[in-house]
Amino acid sequence: MSGRDRLQDEIEELFAELWQVPRFAGMRRGFRPNVDCFHTDDPHALTIVVELPGVDPASMRIVVSERTLSIAGERARPKVAGRVYHQLEIEHGAFKRAVRLAEDVDPERARATYERGILTIELPVAERPSRGRVTVRLETS
């Protein structure tokens, strides 16, 4: 990783931390799901794992373009008439995460699954960069 890439990562992390405004401040809208990204050699792929409990898979949109994976959707707050909250900690609302990919991937062979609140996206590493945007179909169990 070059010094420029490292600086870019640090800036993105700083902005991510700024997003983590205390809940009582009333400034947050939506939530920011946690993401892990790792590389495997067999198969030669990048795997992205996203914690999304309570999210309707129909609300998710997964798009791969160049070296970026975008994940968007919404975790809706259940509507119940007459509800009066005494404590409110679970974050709801729209979300969007963009993950910079460390390698060129083949989005046409991407596979996304959603099981028990965990979204897993497998992106096979490509020999050469792809062009354009590809929406990844989500498989649910």
XYZ file of C-alpha atoms in Angstrom:
141
model
C 0.000 0.000 0.000
C 1.458 3.335 -1.012
C 1.748 6.338 1.273
C -1.063 8.047 -0.646
C -3.383 5.045 -0.188
C -2.534 4.941 3.518
C -3.305 8.662 3.867
C -6.614 8.170 2.008
C -7.502 5.315 4.403
C -6.671 7.482 7.435
C -8.833 10.336 6.135
C -11.734 7.943 5.475
C -11.343 6.500 8.986
C -11.362 10.013 10.479
C -14.607 10.850 8.692
C -16.063 7.500 9.769
C -15.226 8.340 13.396
C -16.792 11.786 13.033
C -19.967 9.977 11.919
C -20.037 8.253 15.319
C -21.793 11.186 17.017
C -23.276 10.210 20.399
C -26.855 9.012 20.033
C -28.203 11.596 22.478
C -26.900 14.446 20.307
C -29.812 13.975 17.910
C -27.555 14.578 14.899
C -27.359 11.020 13.539
C -29.551 9.817 10.752
C -29.506 6.143 9.835
C -26.705 3.895 10.859
C -23.281 2.781 9.694
C -22.969 -1.013 9.578
C -19.655 -2.652 10.426
C -17.649 -4.107 7.520
C -14.815 -6.649 7.307
C -12.881 -7.231 4.077
C -10.353 -10.010 3.526
C -8.434 -11.733 0.737
C -8.211 -15.484 0.127
C -5.911 -17.415 -2.198
C -8.163 -20.428 -2.769
C -10.360 -19.228 -4.294
C -8.470 -16.083 -5.359
C -11.074 -13.564 -4.153
C -11.948 -10.629 -1.939
C -14.683 -11.253 0.601
C -16.667 -8.476 2.258
C -18.786 -9.223 5.333
C -21.325 -6.652 6.562
C -23.377 -6.757 9.779
C -26.960 -5.916 8.808
C -29.330 -7.456 11.368
C -32.953 -6.500 10.867
C -32.451 -5.242 7.313
C -34.917 -6.412 4.673
C -32.806 -7.885 1.848
C -35.230 -6.344 -0.653
C -34.011 -2.885 0.457
C -30.343 -3.678 -0.277
C -28.487 -2.549 -3.396
C -24.990 -3.881 -4.072
C -22.977 -2.303 -6.901
C -19.403 -2.939 -8.030
C -17.630 -0.338 -10.166
C -13.906 -0.102 -10.872
C -12.296 -0.745 -7.465
C -15.290 0.222 -5.321
C -18.067 -1.833 -3.767
C -21.161 0.146 -2.720
C -23.758 -1.269 -0.365
C -26.949 0.666 0.372
C -30.272 -0.087 1.986
C -32.472 0.707 4.933
C -33.265 -0.730 8.332
C -36.810 0.422 9.036
C -38.034 1.095 12.562
C -41.094 -1.054 13.228
C -44.264 1.028 13.386
C -46.479 0.287 16.366
C -49.369 2.556 17.346
C -49.175 4.005 20.849
C -45.479 3.226 21.322
C -43.699 5.398 23.892
C -39.953 4.837 24.127
C -38.161 4.786 27.472
C -34.813 3.917 25.909
C -33.784 4.297 22.258
C -30.435 2.767 21.224
C -31.068 0.677 18.097
C -30.139 2.667 15.017
C -32.550 2.658 12.083
C -32.779 4.408 8.744
C -30.974 4.474 5.450
C -27.341 3.432 5.154
C -24.655 3.475 2.493
C -21.142 2.094 2.674
C -18.440 2.287 0.024
C -15.523 -0.111 0.294
C -12.352 0.552 -1.690
C -11.150 -2.751 -3.122
C -7.459 -3.605 -2.903
C -7.496 -5.531 -6.191
C -9.306 -5.616 -9.514
C -12.329 -7.917 -9.328
C -14.668 -9.648 -11.767
C -18.106 -8.241 -10.821
C -19.860 -10.527 -13.323
C -18.895 -13.520 -11.146
C -19.648 -11.807 -7.824
C -21.849 -13.652 -5.349
C -23.761 -12.061 -2.468
C -25.608 -13.952 0.259
C -27.600 -12.723 3.246
C -28.123 -15.064 6.154
C -29.048 -14.365 9.776
C -28.298 -10.644 9.483
C -24.905 -11.062 7.809
C -24.291 -9.978 4.208
C -21.358 -11.787 2.568
C -20.072 -10.692 -0.831
C -17.480 -12.769 -2.678
C -15.654 -10.955 -5.473
C -13.307 -13.097 -7.599
C -10.026 -11.317 -8.345
C -9.669 -10.425 -12.038
C -6.638 -10.398 -14.316
C -7.501 -6.910 -15.566
C -9.776 -4.093 -14.390
C -13.441 -4.118 -15.309
C -15.202 -1.056 -16.643
C -18.663 0.194 -15.811
C -21.022 -0.630 -12.964
C -22.513 -4.028 -12.156
C -25.354 -4.635 -9.718
C -24.811 -7.848 -7.742
C -27.823 -10.125 -7.283
C -28.467 -11.004 -3.629
C -29.186 -14.606 -2.647
C -31.154 -15.147 0.564
C -31.749 -18.319 2.506
